[in-house]
Amino acid sequence: MPLELQVIRASEFVRLNADALLDFEQSKTALRQLAYACRKRGLTRALLDVRSVPVPSKPQFTITQLAALVATFREAGFGKEDRLGVLYLSDVYGGIRKFAFLGRLGGLQVQAFTEFERALEWLSEGNESPAEGRLTAVPIPIKRPAGRSRTRALVLRAKGNSR
């Protein structure tokens, strides 16, 4: 199984390179190793670099298998606060993007990228929870002149409707 595992401390994420087509079981093992490497080092970011993997002649995995790969990653310890970036050159059959989509549906932070810099930028973003990063509404008191109505009607008209 031709894999290269790198821990890159400067950006605090683990990178896994694969340079050959992996079957389903090998892919599960690789994802498990990646998640375990992150857990062991206390890291919450991972990059799966499949740019050097040759394009298969047909789709490599079914939707069910892709969902099982996502589940394997979760079972190995990756959770909602962790991030997995998948870096690829070509996704002819959409399997990489489907994997990322299924991961997001499952509550994980998974993104697919064609550019290393964009992947690195996303991985290095803050560790805040989604709720912490949102702006909250602050009520602003409005003093109204006496005699003016406190409610206003908003009328929306469809384009072309003259009424």
Short mmCIF file of N, CA and C in Angstrom, two decimals:
data_model
loop_
_atom_site.label_atom_id
_atom_site.label_comp_id
_atom_site.label_asym_id
_atom_site.label_seq_id
_atom_site.Cartn_x
_atom_site.Cartn_y
_atom_site.Cartn_z
N MET A 1 0.86 -1.17 0.00
CA MET A 1 0.00 0.00 0.00
C MET A 1 0.91 1.23 0.00
N PRO A 2 1.05 1.95 -1.12
CA PRO A 2 1.96 3.09 -1.23
C PRO A 2 1.37 4.35 -0.61
N LEU A 3 1.67 4.59 0.66
CA LEU A 3 1.17 5.77 1.36
C LEU A 3 2.32 6.52 1.99
N GLU A 4 2.17 7.81 2.11
CA GLU A 4 3.16 8.64 2.79
C GLU A 4 2.42 9.50 3.80
N LEU A 5 2.77 9.38 5.07
CA LEU A 5 2.13 10.13 6.13
C LEU A 5 3.09 11.20 6.61
N GLN A 6 2.65 12.46 6.61
CA GLN A 6 3.48 13.57 7.06
C GLN A 6 2.74 14.33 8.14
N VAL A 7 3.43 14.64 9.22
CA VAL A 7 2.89 15.55 10.23
C VAL A 7 3.56 16.88 9.99
N ILE A 8 2.77 17.88 9.68
CA ILE A 8 3.31 19.20 9.37
C ILE A 8 2.96 20.11 10.54
N ARG A 9 3.90 20.32 11.42
CA ARG A 9 3.67 21.08 12.65
C ARG A 9 3.38 22.56 12.42
N ALA A 10 4.02 23.16 11.44
CA ALA A 10 3.84 24.60 11.23
C ALA A 10 2.37 24.95 11.05
N SER A 11 1.64 24.13 10.35
CA SER A 11 0.23 24.40 10.12
C SER A 11 -0.66 23.52 10.99
N GLU A 12 -0.06 22.66 11.76
CA GLU A 12 -0.75 21.78 12.69
C GLU A 12 -1.85 20.95 12.05
N PHE A 13 -1.47 20.20 11.05
CA PHE A 13 -2.39 19.23 10.48
C PHE A 13 -1.58 18.03 10.00
N VAL A 14 -2.26 16.93 9.79
CA VAL A 14 -1.62 15.71 9.30
C VAL A 14 -1.97 15.57 7.83
N ARG A 15 -0.98 15.20 7.03
CA ARG A 15 -1.18 15.04 5.59
C ARG A 15 -0.91 13.60 5.20
N LEU A 16 -1.81 13.01 4.46
CA LEU A 16 -1.66 11.65 3.96
C LEU A 16 -1.63 11.71 2.44
N ASN A 17 -0.55 11.21 1.85
CA ASN A 17 -0.42 11.16 0.39
C ASN A 17 -0.66 9.73 -0.08
N ALA A 18 -1.39 9.59 -1.15
CA ALA A 18 -1.57 8.29 -1.78
C ALA A 18 -1.21 8.45 -3.25
N ASP A 19 -0.46 7.48 -3.79
CA ASP A 19 -0.04 7.63 -5.20
C ASP A 19 -0.46 6.45 -6.07
N ALA A 20 -1.37 5.64 -5.57
CA ALA A 20 -1.88 4.53 -6.37
C ALA A 20 -3.35 4.32 -6.01
N LEU A 21 -4.08 3.69 -6.91
CA LEU A 21 -5.47 3.39 -6.61
C LEU A 21 -5.53 2.43 -5.44
N LEU A 22 -6.37 2.74 -4.47
CA LEU A 22 -6.55 1.87 -3.32
C LEU A 22 -7.91 1.21 -3.42
N ASP A 23 -7.97 -0.06 -3.04
CA ASP A 23 -9.28 -0.70 -3.03
C ASP A 23 -10.04 -0.23 -1.79
N PHE A 24 -11.23 -0.73 -1.62
CA PHE A 24 -12.09 -0.27 -0.54
C PHE A 24 -11.45 -0.50 0.83
N GLU A 25 -10.95 -1.70 1.08
CA GLU A 25 -10.35 -2.01 2.39
C GLU A 25 -9.09 -1.19 2.64
N GLN A 26 -8.27 -1.01 1.61
CA GLN A 26 -7.07 -0.19 1.76
C GLN A 26 -7.44 1.27 2.04
N SER A 27 -8.49 1.74 1.42
CA SER A 27 -8.95 3.11 1.65
C SER A 27 -9.45 3.28 3.08
N LYS A 28 -10.19 2.29 3.57
CA LYS A 28 -10.64 2.34 4.97
C LYS A 28 -9.45 2.37 5.91
N THR A 29 -8.45 1.54 5.64
CA THR A 29 -7.25 1.50 6.48
C THR A 29 -6.52 2.84 6.45
N ALA A 30 -6.39 3.43 5.27
CA ALA A 30 -5.70 4.72 5.14
C ALA A 30 -6.43 5.81 5.92
N LEU A 31 -7.75 5.86 5.80
CA LEU A 31 -8.52 6.86 6.54
C LEU A 31 -8.43 6.63 8.04
N ARG A 32 -8.47 5.39 8.45
CA ARG A 32 -8.33 5.06 9.87
C ARG A 32 -6.97 5.52 10.39
N GLN A 33 -5.90 5.25 9.63
CA GLN A 33 -4.56 5.67 10.02
C GLN A 33 -4.47 7.19 10.13
N LEU A 34 -5.08 7.87 9.19
CA LEU A 34 -5.07 9.33 9.20
C LEU A 34 -5.77 9.87 10.45
N ALA A 35 -6.93 9.34 10.75
CA ALA A 35 -7.67 9.79 11.94
C ALA A 35 -6.90 9.45 13.21
N TYR A 36 -6.33 8.26 13.30
CA TYR A 36 -5.56 7.87 14.49
C TYR A 36 -4.33 8.75 14.66
N ALA A 37 -3.67 9.09 13.56
CA ALA A 37 -2.48 9.95 13.63
C ALA A 37 -2.87 11.32 14.20
N CYS A 38 -4.01 11.83 13.80
CA CYS A 38 -4.48 13.11 14.33
C CYS A 38 -4.80 12.99 15.82
N ARG A 39 -5.53 11.95 16.19
CA ARG A 39 -5.90 11.76 17.59
C ARG A 39 -4.66 11.62 18.47
N LYS A 40 -3.70 10.83 18.01
CA LYS A 40 -2.48 10.58 18.78
C LYS A 40 -1.71 11.87 19.04
N ARG A 41 -1.72 12.78 18.09
CA ARG A 41 -0.95 14.02 18.20
C ARG A 41 -1.79 15.19 18.71
N GLY A 42 -3.06 14.93 18.98
CA GLY A 42 -3.93 15.99 19.47
C GLY A 42 -4.29 17.03 18.42
N LEU A 43 -4.28 16.63 17.16
CA LEU A 43 -4.57 17.54 16.06
C LEU A 43 -6.02 17.39 15.61
N THR A 44 -6.57 18.46 15.10
CA THR A 44 -7.97 18.45 14.65
C THR A 44 -8.10 18.72 13.16
N ARG A 45 -6.98 18.68 12.45
CA ARG A 45 -6.97 18.97 11.01
C ARG A 45 -6.26 17.86 10.26
N ALA A 46 -6.79 17.49 9.10
CA ALA A 46 -6.15 16.47 8.28
C ALA A 46 -6.33 16.82 6.81
N LEU A 47 -5.32 16.47 6.02
CA LEU A 47 -5.39 16.69 4.57
C LEU A 47 -5.11 15.36 3.89
N LEU A 48 -6.05 14.92 3.10
CA LEU A 48 -5.90 13.70 2.30
C LEU A 48 -5.54 14.15 0.89
N ASP A 49 -4.29 13.92 0.50
CA ASP A 49 -3.79 14.39 -0.79
C ASP A 49 -3.80 13.23 -1.79
N VAL A 50 -4.74 13.27 -2.72
CA VAL A 50 -4.86 12.21 -3.73
C VAL A 50 -4.54 12.72 -5.13
N ARG A 51 -3.78 13.81 -5.20
CA ARG A 51 -3.45 14.39 -6.51
C ARG A 51 -2.63 13.45 -7.38
N SER A 52 -1.82 12.60 -6.77
CA SER A 52 -0.98 11.71 -7.58
C SER A 52 -1.62 10.36 -7.86
N VAL A 53 -2.85 10.16 -7.40
CA VAL A 53 -3.56 8.91 -7.67
C VAL A 53 -4.05 8.94 -9.11
N PRO A 54 -3.78 7.90 -9.89
CA PRO A 54 -4.25 7.89 -11.28
C PRO A 54 -5.77 7.87 -11.36
N VAL A 55 -6.30 8.45 -12.43
CA VAL A 55 -7.75 8.46 -12.64
C VAL A 55 -8.17 7.05 -13.04
N PRO A 56 -9.14 6.47 -12.31
CA PRO A 56 -9.58 5.12 -12.65
C PRO A 56 -10.38 5.10 -13.95
N SER A 57 -10.45 3.93 -14.56
CA SER A 57 -11.20 3.80 -15.82
C SER A 57 -12.71 3.78 -15.59
N LYS A 58 -13.13 3.54 -14.36
CA LYS A 58 -14.54 3.56 -13.98
C LYS A 58 -14.63 4.05 -12.54
N PRO A 59 -15.82 4.41 -12.06
CA PRO A 59 -15.92 4.88 -10.68
C PRO A 59 -15.33 3.85 -9.71
N GLN A 60 -14.53 4.35 -8.77
CA GLN A 60 -13.82 3.48 -7.84
C GLN A 60 -14.73 2.90 -6.77
N PHE A 61 -15.67 3.73 -6.24
CA PHE A 61 -16.53 3.29 -5.14
C PHE A 61 -17.98 3.65 -5.41
N THR A 62 -18.88 2.86 -4.84
CA THR A 62 -20.31 3.16 -4.89
C THR A 62 -20.63 4.19 -3.81
N ILE A 63 -21.82 4.75 -3.87
CA ILE A 63 -22.26 5.69 -2.84
C ILE A 63 -22.24 5.02 -1.47
N THR A 64 -22.67 3.77 -1.40
CA THR A 64 -22.68 3.03 -0.14
C THR A 64 -21.27 2.88 0.41
N GLN A 65 -20.32 2.59 -0.46
CA GLN A 65 -18.93 2.46 -0.02
C GLN A 65 -18.37 3.81 0.43
N LEU A 66 -18.71 4.88 -0.29
CA LEU A 66 -18.26 6.21 0.13
C LEU A 66 -18.81 6.56 1.51
N ALA A 67 -20.08 6.23 1.75
CA ALA A 67 -20.67 6.47 3.07
C ALA A 67 -19.97 5.64 4.13
N ALA A 68 -19.58 4.42 3.80
CA ALA A 68 -18.85 3.57 4.74
C ALA A 68 -17.47 4.15 5.04
N LEU A 69 -16.83 4.76 4.05
CA LEU A 69 -15.53 5.40 4.27
C LEU A 69 -15.68 6.59 5.22
N VAL A 70 -16.73 7.37 5.04
CA VAL A 70 -17.00 8.48 5.95
C VAL A 70 -17.22 7.94 7.36
N ALA A 71 -18.00 6.87 7.48
CA ALA A 71 -18.27 6.27 8.79
C ALA A 71 -16.99 5.76 9.44
N THR A 72 -16.10 5.19 8.65
CA THR A 72 -14.81 4.71 9.16
C THR A 72 -14.03 5.86 9.77
N PHE A 73 -14.02 6.98 9.09
CA PHE A 73 -13.29 8.15 9.58
C PHE A 73 -13.88 8.62 10.91
N ARG A 74 -15.20 8.64 10.99
CA ARG A 74 -15.86 9.06 12.23
C ARG A 74 -15.59 8.06 13.35
N GLU A 75 -15.69 6.77 13.04
CA GLU A 75 -15.45 5.73 14.05
C GLU A 75 -14.02 5.77 14.59
N ALA A 76 -13.10 6.24 13.78
CA ALA A 76 -11.70 6.32 14.20
C ALA A 76 -11.44 7.55 15.07
N GLY A 77 -12.45 8.36 15.30
CA GLY A 77 -12.30 9.45 16.24
C GLY A 77 -12.49 10.85 15.71
N PHE A 78 -12.73 11.02 14.41
CA PHE A 78 -12.94 12.36 13.90
C PHE A 78 -14.36 12.79 14.22
N GLY A 79 -14.51 14.02 14.69
CA GLY A 79 -15.83 14.52 15.07
C GLY A 79 -16.17 15.83 14.40
N LYS A 80 -17.23 16.46 14.90
CA LYS A 80 -17.76 17.69 14.30
C LYS A 80 -16.78 18.85 14.35
N GLU A 81 -15.93 18.87 15.36
CA GLU A 81 -14.99 19.99 15.49
C GLU A 81 -13.73 19.82 14.64
N ASP A 82 -13.52 18.64 14.09
CA ASP A 82 -12.33 18.35 13.29
C ASP A 82 -12.59 18.69 11.82
N ARG A 83 -11.49 18.87 11.08
CA ARG A 83 -11.61 19.20 9.66
C ARG A 83 -10.79 18.23 8.82
N LEU A 84 -11.39 17.79 7.73
CA LEU A 84 -10.71 16.94 6.76
C LEU A 84 -10.80 17.62 5.40
N GLY A 85 -9.64 17.95 4.84
CA GLY A 85 -9.58 18.47 3.48
C GLY A 85 -9.12 17.37 2.55
N VAL A 86 -9.72 17.29 1.38
CA VAL A 86 -9.32 16.30 0.38
C VAL A 86 -8.81 17.09 -0.83
N LEU A 87 -7.55 16.87 -1.17
CA LEU A 87 -6.90 17.59 -2.26
C LEU A 87 -6.81 16.67 -3.47
N TYR A 88 -7.34 17.11 -4.62
CA TYR A 88 -7.37 16.27 -5.82
C TYR A 88 -7.09 17.10 -7.06
N LEU A 89 -6.69 16.43 -8.12
CA LEU A 89 -6.49 17.10 -9.41
C LEU A 89 -7.70 16.94 -10.31
N SER A 90 -8.22 15.71 -10.36
CA SER A 90 -9.33 15.41 -11.26
C SER A 90 -10.31 14.49 -10.55
N ASP A 91 -11.59 14.79 -10.68
CA ASP A 91 -12.64 13.99 -10.07
C ASP A 91 -13.68 13.67 -11.14
N VAL A 92 -13.24 12.88 -12.12
CA VAL A 92 -14.04 12.59 -13.31
C VAL A 92 -15.42 12.04 -12.95
N TYR A 93 -15.49 11.14 -11.99
CA TYR A 93 -16.75 10.48 -11.64
C TYR A 93 -17.42 11.10 -10.42
N GLY A 94 -16.82 12.13 -9.84
CA GLY A 94 -17.43 12.83 -8.71
C GLY A 94 -17.30 12.14 -7.37
N GLY A 95 -16.52 11.08 -7.28
CA GLY A 95 -16.40 10.34 -6.02
C GLY A 95 -15.81 11.14 -4.88
N ILE A 96 -14.83 11.97 -5.17
CA ILE A 96 -14.19 12.77 -4.12
C ILE A 96 -15.17 13.80 -3.59
N ARG A 97 -15.86 14.48 -4.49
CA ARG A 97 -16.83 15.49 -4.05
C ARG A 97 -18.02 14.83 -3.36
N LYS A 98 -18.41 13.63 -3.79
CA LYS A 98 -19.49 12.91 -3.10
C LYS A 98 -19.06 12.52 -1.70
N PHE A 99 -17.80 12.08 -1.55
CA PHE A 99 -17.26 11.74 -0.23
C PHE A 99 -17.35 12.96 0.70
N ALA A 100 -16.93 14.13 0.21
CA ALA A 100 -16.99 15.35 1.01
C ALA A 100 -18.44 15.70 1.35
N PHE A 101 -19.32 15.58 0.38
CA PHE A 101 -20.73 15.88 0.60
C PHE A 101 -21.33 14.95 1.65
N LEU A 102 -21.05 13.66 1.52
CA LEU A 102 -21.57 12.69 2.50
C LEU A 102 -21.02 12.97 3.89
N GLY A 103 -19.77 13.38 3.95
CA GLY A 103 -19.17 13.75 5.24
C GLY A 103 -19.91 14.92 5.88
N ARG A 104 -20.21 15.93 5.07
CA ARG A 104 -20.93 17.09 5.60
C ARG A 104 -22.35 16.70 6.01
N LEU A 105 -22.99 15.84 5.23
CA LEU A 105 -24.33 15.36 5.61
C LEU A 105 -24.28 14.64 6.95
N GLY A 106 -23.16 13.97 7.21
CA GLY A 106 -22.98 13.25 8.47
C GLY A 106 -22.51 14.12 9.61
N GLY A 107 -22.44 15.43 9.40
CA GLY A 107 -22.08 16.34 10.48
C GLY A 107 -20.59 16.62 10.61
N LEU A 108 -19.79 16.14 9.66
CA LEU A 108 -18.35 16.39 9.71
C LEU A 108 -18.00 17.61 8.85
N GLN A 109 -16.85 18.20 9.14
CA GLN A 109 -16.35 19.30 8.32
C GLN A 109 -15.38 18.72 7.29
N VAL A 110 -15.90 18.44 6.11
CA VAL A 110 -15.10 17.85 5.03
C VAL A 110 -15.25 18.73 3.80
N GLN A 111 -14.13 19.08 3.18
CA GLN A 111 -14.15 19.89 1.97
C GLN A 111 -13.19 19.29 0.95
N ALA A 112 -13.55 19.37 -0.31
CA ALA A 112 -12.68 18.92 -1.41
C ALA A 112 -12.08 20.14 -2.09
N PHE A 113 -10.79 20.06 -2.44
CA PHE A 113 -10.07 21.18 -3.03
C PHE A 113 -9.23 20.73 -4.20
N THR A 114 -9.08 21.61 -5.18
CA THR A 114 -8.15 21.36 -6.28
C THR A 114 -6.88 22.18 -6.12
N GLU A 115 -6.87 23.11 -5.18
CA GLU A 115 -5.71 23.95 -4.94
C GLU A 115 -5.20 23.76 -3.52
N PHE A 116 -3.91 23.45 -3.40
CA PHE A 116 -3.29 23.22 -2.09
C PHE A 116 -3.45 24.45 -1.19
N GLU A 117 -3.24 25.63 -1.74
CA GLU A 117 -3.29 26.85 -0.94
C GLU A 117 -4.67 27.06 -0.33
N ARG A 118 -5.70 26.81 -1.12
CA ARG A 118 -7.07 26.98 -0.59
C ARG A 118 -7.36 25.94 0.50
N ALA A 119 -6.87 24.72 0.30
CA ALA A 119 -7.05 23.68 1.32
C ALA A 119 -6.34 24.08 2.60
N LEU A 120 -5.11 24.55 2.47
CA LEU A 120 -4.33 24.96 3.63
C LEU A 120 -4.99 26.12 4.36
N GLU A 121 -5.51 27.06 3.60
CA GLU A 121 -6.21 28.21 4.19
C GLU A 121 -7.42 27.74 4.99
N TRP A 122 -8.21 26.84 4.41
CA TRP A 122 -9.40 26.32 5.10
C TRP A 122 -9.02 25.54 6.35
N LEU A 123 -7.98 24.73 6.24
CA LEU A 123 -7.55 23.94 7.39
C LEU A 123 -7.02 24.82 8.52
N SER A 124 -6.44 25.95 8.18
CA SER A 124 -5.83 26.79 9.21
C SER A 124 -6.79 27.81 9.81
N GLU A 125 -8.03 27.84 9.35
CA GLU A 125 -9.02 28.75 9.93
C GLU A 125 -9.23 28.40 11.39
N GLY A 126 -9.78 29.35 12.16
CA GLY A 126 -9.96 29.20 13.61
C GLY A 126 -10.71 27.96 14.03
N ASN A 127 -10.54 27.62 15.29
CA ASN A 127 -11.17 26.44 15.87
C ASN A 127 -12.53 26.73 16.49
N GLU A 128 -13.07 27.92 16.27
CA GLU A 128 -14.33 28.25 16.89
C GLU A 128 -15.44 27.34 16.40
N SER A 129 -16.41 27.13 17.26
CA SER A 129 -17.57 26.34 16.85
C SER A 129 -18.40 27.20 15.92
N PRO A 130 -19.26 26.58 15.10
CA PRO A 130 -20.06 27.37 14.16
C PRO A 130 -20.86 28.46 14.85
N ALA A 131 -21.38 28.21 16.06
CA ALA A 131 -22.18 29.20 16.77
C ALA A 131 -21.32 30.38 17.21
N GLU A 132 -20.06 30.15 17.58
CA GLU A 132 -19.19 31.22 18.05
C GLU A 132 -18.83 32.18 16.93
N GLY A 133 -18.76 31.70 15.72
CA GLY A 133 -18.35 32.53 14.60
C GLY A 133 -19.47 33.39 14.02
N ARG A 134 -20.68 33.17 14.46
CA ARG A 134 -21.82 33.90 13.90
C ARG A 134 -22.02 35.23 14.62
N LEU A 135 -22.53 36.18 13.87
CA LEU A 135 -22.91 37.45 14.48
C LEU A 135 -24.25 37.25 15.17
N THR A 136 -24.43 37.95 16.28
CA THR A 136 -25.70 37.84 16.98
C THR A 136 -26.45 39.16 16.83
N ALA A 137 -27.75 39.08 16.86
CA ALA A 137 -28.58 40.27 16.72
C ALA A 137 -28.60 41.04 18.03
N VAL A 138 -28.49 42.34 17.93
CA VAL A 138 -28.56 43.22 19.09
C VAL A 138 -29.73 44.17 18.86
N PRO A 139 -30.69 44.19 19.79
CA PRO A 139 -31.83 45.09 19.59
C PRO A 139 -31.39 46.55 19.67
N ILE A 140 -31.92 47.37 18.78
CA ILE A 140 -31.62 48.80 18.76
C ILE A 140 -32.93 49.54 19.02
N PRO A 141 -33.01 50.24 20.15
CA PRO A 141 -34.26 50.95 20.44
C PRO A 141 -34.44 52.12 19.47
N ILE A 142 -35.67 52.29 19.00
CA ILE A 142 -35.98 53.37 18.06
C ILE A 142 -37.05 54.25 18.69
N LYS A 143 -36.73 55.52 18.81
CA LYS A 143 -37.71 56.46 19.34
C LYS A 143 -38.48 57.03 18.17
N ARG A 144 -39.79 56.92 18.25
CA ARG A 144 -40.65 57.38 17.17
C ARG A 144 -41.33 58.70 17.58
N PRO A 145 -41.46 59.59 16.62
CA PRO A 145 -42.18 60.84 16.92
C PRO A 145 -43.64 60.54 17.25
N ALA A 146 -44.22 61.35 18.10
CA ALA A 146 -45.62 61.16 18.49
C ALA A 146 -46.51 61.26 17.26
N GLY A 147 -47.54 60.44 17.22
CA GLY A 147 -48.52 60.49 16.14
C GLY A 147 -48.17 59.61 14.95
N ARG A 148 -47.02 59.02 14.92
CA ARG A 148 -46.66 58.16 13.79
C ARG A 148 -46.99 56.72 14.14
N SER A 149 -47.40 56.01 13.17
CA SER A 149 -47.76 54.60 13.35
C SER A 149 -46.51 53.79 13.68
N ARG A 150 -46.66 52.79 14.54
CA ARG A 150 -45.54 51.93 14.91
C ARG A 150 -45.38 50.77 13.92
N THR A 151 -46.37 50.56 13.09
CA THR A 151 -46.25 49.47 12.12
C THR A 151 -46.31 50.04 10.71
N ARG A 152 -45.66 49.37 9.83
CA ARG A 152 -45.68 49.77 8.43
C ARG A 152 -45.98 48.54 7.60
N ALA A 153 -46.68 48.76 6.53
CA ALA A 153 -47.00 47.65 5.64
C ALA A 153 -45.96 47.58 4.53
N LEU A 154 -45.58 46.39 4.21
CA LEU A 154 -44.66 46.16 3.11
C LEU A 154 -45.44 45.43 2.03
N VAL A 155 -45.52 46.03 0.87
CA VAL A 155 -46.27 45.44 -0.22
C VAL A 155 -45.29 45.00 -1.29
N LEU A 156 -45.34 43.75 -1.63
CA LEU A 156 -44.50 43.20 -2.68
C LEU A 156 -45.36 42.91 -3.89
N ARG A 157 -44.89 43.32 -5.04
CA ARG A 157 -45.63 43.06 -6.26
C ARG A 157 -44.75 42.26 -7.20
N ALA A 158 -45.37 41.33 -7.86
CA ALA A 158 -44.64 40.55 -8.86
C ALA A 158 -44.36 41.45 -10.06
N LYS A 159 -43.25 41.21 -10.71
CA LYS A 159 -42.87 41.99 -11.87
C LYS A 159 -43.96 41.85 -12.94
N GLY A 160 -44.37 42.99 -13.48
CA GLY A 160 -45.39 42.96 -14.52
C GLY A 160 -46.80 43.09 -13.97
N ASN A 161 -46.97 43.04 -12.67
CA ASN A 161 -48.28 43.18 -12.06
C ASN A 161 -48.52 44.66 -11.79
N SER A 162 -49.53 45.24 -12.38
CA SER A 162 -49.76 46.69 -12.27
C SER A 162 -50.64 47.06 -11.10
N ARG A 163 -51.14 46.11 -10.35
CA ARG A 163 -52.04 46.45 -9.25
C ARG A 163 -51.33 46.86 -8.03
#
